[in-house]
Short mmCIF file of C-alpha atoms in Angstrom, two decimals:
data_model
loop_
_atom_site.label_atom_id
_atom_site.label_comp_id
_atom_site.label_asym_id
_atom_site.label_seq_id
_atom_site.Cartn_x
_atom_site.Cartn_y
_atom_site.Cartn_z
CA UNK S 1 10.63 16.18 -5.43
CA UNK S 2 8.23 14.73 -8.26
CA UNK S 3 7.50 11.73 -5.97
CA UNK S 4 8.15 8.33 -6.54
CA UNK S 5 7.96 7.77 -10.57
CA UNK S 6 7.17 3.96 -12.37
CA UNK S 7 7.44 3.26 -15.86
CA UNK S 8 5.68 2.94 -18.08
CA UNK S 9 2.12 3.41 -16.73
CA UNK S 10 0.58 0.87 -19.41
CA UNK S 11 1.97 -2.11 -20.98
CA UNK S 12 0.23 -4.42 -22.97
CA UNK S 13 2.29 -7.76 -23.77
CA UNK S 14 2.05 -11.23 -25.42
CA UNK S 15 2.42 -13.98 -23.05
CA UNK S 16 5.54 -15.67 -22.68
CA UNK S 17 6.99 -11.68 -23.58
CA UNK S 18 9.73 -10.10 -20.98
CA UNK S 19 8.52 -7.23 -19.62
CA UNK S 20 10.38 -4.85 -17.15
CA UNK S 21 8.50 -2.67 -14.82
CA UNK S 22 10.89 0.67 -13.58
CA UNK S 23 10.72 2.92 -10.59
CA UNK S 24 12.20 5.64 -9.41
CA UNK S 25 11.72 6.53 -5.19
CA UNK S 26 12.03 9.76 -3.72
CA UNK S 27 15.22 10.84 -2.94
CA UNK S 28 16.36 10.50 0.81
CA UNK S 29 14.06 7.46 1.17
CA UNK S 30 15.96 4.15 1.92
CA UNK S 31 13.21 1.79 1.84
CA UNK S 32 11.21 0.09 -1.60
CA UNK S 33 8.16 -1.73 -1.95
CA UNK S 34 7.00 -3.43 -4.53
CA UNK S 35 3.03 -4.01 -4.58
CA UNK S 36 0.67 -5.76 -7.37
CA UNK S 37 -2.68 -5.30 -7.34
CA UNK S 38 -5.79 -7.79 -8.52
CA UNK S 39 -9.36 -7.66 -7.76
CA UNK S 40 -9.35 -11.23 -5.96
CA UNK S 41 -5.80 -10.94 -4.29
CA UNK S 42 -6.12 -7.30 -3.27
CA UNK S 43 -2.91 -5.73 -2.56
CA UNK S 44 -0.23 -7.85 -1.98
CA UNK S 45 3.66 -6.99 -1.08
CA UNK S 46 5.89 -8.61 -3.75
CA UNK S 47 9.44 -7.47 -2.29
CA UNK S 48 10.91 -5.07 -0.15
CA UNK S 49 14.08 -3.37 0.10
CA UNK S 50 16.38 -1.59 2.38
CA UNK S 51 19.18 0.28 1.63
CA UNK S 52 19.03 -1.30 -1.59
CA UNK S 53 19.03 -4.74 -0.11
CA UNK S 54 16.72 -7.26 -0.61
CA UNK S 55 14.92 -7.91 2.97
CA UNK S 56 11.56 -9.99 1.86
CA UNK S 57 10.58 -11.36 -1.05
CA UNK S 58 8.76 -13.96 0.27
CA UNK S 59 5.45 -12.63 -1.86
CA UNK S 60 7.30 -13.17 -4.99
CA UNK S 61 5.08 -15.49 -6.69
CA UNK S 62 7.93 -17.72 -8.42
CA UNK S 63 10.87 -17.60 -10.69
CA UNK S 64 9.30 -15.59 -13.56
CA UNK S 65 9.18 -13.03 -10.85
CA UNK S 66 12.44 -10.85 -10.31
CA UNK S 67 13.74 -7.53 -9.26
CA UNK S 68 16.66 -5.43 -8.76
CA UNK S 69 17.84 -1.96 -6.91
CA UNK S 70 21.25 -1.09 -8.07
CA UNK S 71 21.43 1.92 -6.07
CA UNK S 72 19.12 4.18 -4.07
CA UNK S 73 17.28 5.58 -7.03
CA UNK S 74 16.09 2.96 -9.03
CA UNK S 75 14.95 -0.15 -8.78
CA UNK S 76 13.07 -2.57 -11.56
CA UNK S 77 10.74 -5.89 -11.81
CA UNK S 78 10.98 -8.48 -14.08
CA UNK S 79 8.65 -10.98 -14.68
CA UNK S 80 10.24 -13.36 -17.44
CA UNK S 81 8.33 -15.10 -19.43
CA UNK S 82 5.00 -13.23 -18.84
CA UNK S 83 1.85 -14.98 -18.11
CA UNK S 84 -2.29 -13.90 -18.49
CA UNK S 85 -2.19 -14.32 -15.03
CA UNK S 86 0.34 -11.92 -14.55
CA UNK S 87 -2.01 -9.07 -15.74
CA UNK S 88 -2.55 -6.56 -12.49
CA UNK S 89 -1.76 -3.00 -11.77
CA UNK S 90 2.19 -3.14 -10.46
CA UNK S 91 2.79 -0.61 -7.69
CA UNK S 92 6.26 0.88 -6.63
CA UNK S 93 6.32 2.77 -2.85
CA UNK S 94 9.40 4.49 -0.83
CA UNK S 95 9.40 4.98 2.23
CA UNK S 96 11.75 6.52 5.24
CA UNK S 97 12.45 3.91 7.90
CA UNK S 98 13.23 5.28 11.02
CA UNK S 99 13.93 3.93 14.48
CA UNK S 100 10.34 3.69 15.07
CA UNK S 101 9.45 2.63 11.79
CA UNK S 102 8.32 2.99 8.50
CA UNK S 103 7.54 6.75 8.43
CA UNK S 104 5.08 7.05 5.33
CA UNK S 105 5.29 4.61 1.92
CA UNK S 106 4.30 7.62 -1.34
CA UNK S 107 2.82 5.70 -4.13
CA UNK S 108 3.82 5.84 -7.66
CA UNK S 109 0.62 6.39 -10.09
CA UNK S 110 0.99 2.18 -11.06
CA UNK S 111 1.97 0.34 -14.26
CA UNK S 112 -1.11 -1.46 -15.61
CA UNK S 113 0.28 -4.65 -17.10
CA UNK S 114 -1.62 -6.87 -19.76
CA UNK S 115 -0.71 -10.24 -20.69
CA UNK S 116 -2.39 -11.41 -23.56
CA UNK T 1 1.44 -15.02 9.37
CA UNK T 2 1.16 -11.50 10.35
CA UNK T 3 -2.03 -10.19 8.91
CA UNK T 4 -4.36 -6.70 8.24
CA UNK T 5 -7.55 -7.49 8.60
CA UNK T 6 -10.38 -5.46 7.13
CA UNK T 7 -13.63 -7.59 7.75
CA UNK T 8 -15.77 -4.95 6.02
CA UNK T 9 -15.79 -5.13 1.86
CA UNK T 10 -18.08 -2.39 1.63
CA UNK T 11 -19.66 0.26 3.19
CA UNK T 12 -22.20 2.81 2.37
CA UNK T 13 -22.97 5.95 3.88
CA UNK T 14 -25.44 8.91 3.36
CA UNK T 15 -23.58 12.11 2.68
CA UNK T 16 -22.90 14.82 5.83
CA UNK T 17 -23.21 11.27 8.03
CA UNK T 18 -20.20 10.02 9.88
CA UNK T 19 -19.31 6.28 9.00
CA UNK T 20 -16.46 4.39 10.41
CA UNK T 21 -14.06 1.45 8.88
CA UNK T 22 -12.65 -1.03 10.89
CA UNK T 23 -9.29 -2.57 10.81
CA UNK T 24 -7.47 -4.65 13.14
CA UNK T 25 -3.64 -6.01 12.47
CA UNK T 26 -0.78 -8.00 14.02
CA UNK T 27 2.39 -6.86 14.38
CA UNK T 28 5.60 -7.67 16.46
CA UNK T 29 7.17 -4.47 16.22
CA UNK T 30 6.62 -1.66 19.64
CA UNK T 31 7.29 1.29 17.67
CA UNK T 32 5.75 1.91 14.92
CA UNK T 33 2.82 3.95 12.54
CA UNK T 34 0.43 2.84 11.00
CA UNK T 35 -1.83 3.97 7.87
CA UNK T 36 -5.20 4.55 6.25
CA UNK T 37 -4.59 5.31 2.51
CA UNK T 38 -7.54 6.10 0.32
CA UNK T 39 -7.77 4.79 -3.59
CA UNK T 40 -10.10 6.91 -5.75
CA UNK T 41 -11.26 5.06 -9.26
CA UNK T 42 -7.87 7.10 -10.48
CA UNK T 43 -6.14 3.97 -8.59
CA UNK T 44 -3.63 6.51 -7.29
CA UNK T 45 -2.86 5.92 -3.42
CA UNK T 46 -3.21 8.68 -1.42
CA UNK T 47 -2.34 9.15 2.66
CA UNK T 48 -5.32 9.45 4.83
CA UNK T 49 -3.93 9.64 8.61
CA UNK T 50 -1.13 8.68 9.88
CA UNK T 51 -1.29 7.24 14.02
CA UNK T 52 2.07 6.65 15.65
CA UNK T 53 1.94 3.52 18.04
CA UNK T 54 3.73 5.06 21.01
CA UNK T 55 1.04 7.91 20.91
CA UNK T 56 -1.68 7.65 23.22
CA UNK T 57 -3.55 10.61 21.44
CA UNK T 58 -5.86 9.07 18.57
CA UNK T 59 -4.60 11.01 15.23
CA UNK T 60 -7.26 13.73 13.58
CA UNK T 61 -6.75 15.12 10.14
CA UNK T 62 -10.30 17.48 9.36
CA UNK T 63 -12.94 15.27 8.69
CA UNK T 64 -10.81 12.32 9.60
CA UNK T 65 -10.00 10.65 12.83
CA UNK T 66 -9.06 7.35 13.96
CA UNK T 67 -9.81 5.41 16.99
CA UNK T 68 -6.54 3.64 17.84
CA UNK T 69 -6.84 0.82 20.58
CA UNK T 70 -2.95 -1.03 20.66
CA UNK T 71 -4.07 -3.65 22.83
CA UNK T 72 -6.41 -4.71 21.17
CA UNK T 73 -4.40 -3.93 17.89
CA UNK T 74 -7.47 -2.17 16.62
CA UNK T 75 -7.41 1.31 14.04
CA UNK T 76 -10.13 1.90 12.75
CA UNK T 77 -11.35 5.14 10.79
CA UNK T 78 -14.12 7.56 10.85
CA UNK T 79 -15.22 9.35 8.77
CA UNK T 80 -17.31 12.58 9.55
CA UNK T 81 -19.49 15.01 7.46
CA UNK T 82 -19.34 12.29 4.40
CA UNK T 83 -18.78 13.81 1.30
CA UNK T 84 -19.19 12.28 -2.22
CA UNK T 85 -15.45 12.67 -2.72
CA UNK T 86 -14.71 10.56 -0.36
CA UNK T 87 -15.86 7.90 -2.43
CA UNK T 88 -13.17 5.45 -2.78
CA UNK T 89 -11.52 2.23 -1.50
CA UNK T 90 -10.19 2.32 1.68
CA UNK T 91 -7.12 0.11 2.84
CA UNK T 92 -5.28 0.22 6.13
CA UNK T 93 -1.37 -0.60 6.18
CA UNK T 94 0.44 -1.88 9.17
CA UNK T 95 4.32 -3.32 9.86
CA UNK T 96 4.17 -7.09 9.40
CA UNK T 97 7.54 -7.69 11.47
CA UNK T 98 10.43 -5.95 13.04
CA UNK T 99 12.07 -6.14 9.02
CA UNK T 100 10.21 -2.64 8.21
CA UNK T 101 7.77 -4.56 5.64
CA UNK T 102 4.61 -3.05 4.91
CA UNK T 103 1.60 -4.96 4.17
CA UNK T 104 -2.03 -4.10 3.92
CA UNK T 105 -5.61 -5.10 4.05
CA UNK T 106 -8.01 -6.21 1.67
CA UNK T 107 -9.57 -2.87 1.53
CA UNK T 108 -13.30 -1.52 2.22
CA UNK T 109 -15.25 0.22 -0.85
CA UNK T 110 -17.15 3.20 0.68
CA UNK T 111 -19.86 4.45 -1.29
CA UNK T 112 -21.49 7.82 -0.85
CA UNK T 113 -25.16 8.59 -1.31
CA UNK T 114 -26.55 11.86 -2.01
#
């Protein structure tokens, strides 16, 4: 497996500019994270997924945040319109949940996302 | 809230010395693992150790070992034989709730010296 995959790894926007962030997890994983990462908020969970279901998305910061998993290999975040603020390195994780747990959450390599 | 708390933002360490990073968390599940990951300046995330809650046994992978205390919800890390790859910010990752979510601390920048 090529591990979990997120497109693209830069992007460089104007503010008030869609931009989509994709990821691919690794196959036979049924769990999704999505992480963003600043240097005063650390790492923060955005929204998590099971089985393709949202379960928490209590970190997304507000409306202009969204995101999707149609089915088990791909999932995608929004953030609509784009802000400065918004500008952070986006992180996608899978993970195998098991009876006792989350098993191990593989990284993707990160989008770096600009708002200017 | 359920938290991850790493109350160290930095570290140094001489190299070939041992150095350990603390982390203590809060979590309602009973079963379940938790992580150290390590993030070189390549800002990939890579899997330290691994220590499953129900095992008594503290987890050891080489130069790494942790020292896992689940009453005291305690996991921290040590670090033995520093080398200057091991350079890198350090974040510990623990279940927030029985929902599977996965949250983590503010991470610890450890910093090598020759």
């Amino acid at each position: 497996d090529a591990g979990v995959i997120q497109s693209p790894r830069h992007e460089v926007t104007e503010m008030g500019q869609e931009v989509t962030l994709r990821c691919k997890p690794i196959s036979g994983h049924n769990s999704l994270f999505w992480y963003r990462q600043t240097m005063m908020r650390g790492l923060e969970l955005l929204i998590y997924f099971n089985n393709n279901v949202p379960i928490d998305d209590s970190g997304m910061p507000e409306d202009r945040f969204s995101a999707k998993m149609p089915n088990a290999s791909f999932s995608t975040l929004k953030i609509q319109p784009s802000e400065p603020r918004d500008s952070a390195v986006y992180f996608c994780a899978s993970s195998l949940r098991s009876l006792r747990g989350q098993v191990e959450a593989f990284f993707g390599q990160g989008t770096r996302l600009t708002v200017v | 809230a359920q938290t991850v708390t790493q109350s160290q933002p930095e570290m140094s360490v001489q190299e070939a010395e041992t150095v350990t990073l603390s982390c203590t968390y809060d979590t309602s599940e009973s079963d379940y693992y938790l992580f150290w990951y390590k993030q070189p300046p390549s800002r990939q995330m890579i899997l330290v150790i691994r220590q499953e809650a129900y095992k008594q046994q503290n987890a050891t992978e080489n130069r790494f070992s942790v020292n896992f205390q689940k009453a005291a919800k305690s996991f921290s890390l040590k670090i033995s034989d520093s080398q200057l790859g091991d350079a890198a910010m350090y974040f510990c990752a623990s279940p927030s709730s029985n929902t599977g979510k996965l949250i983590f601390g503010q991470g610890t920048t450890l910093q090598v010296k020759p």
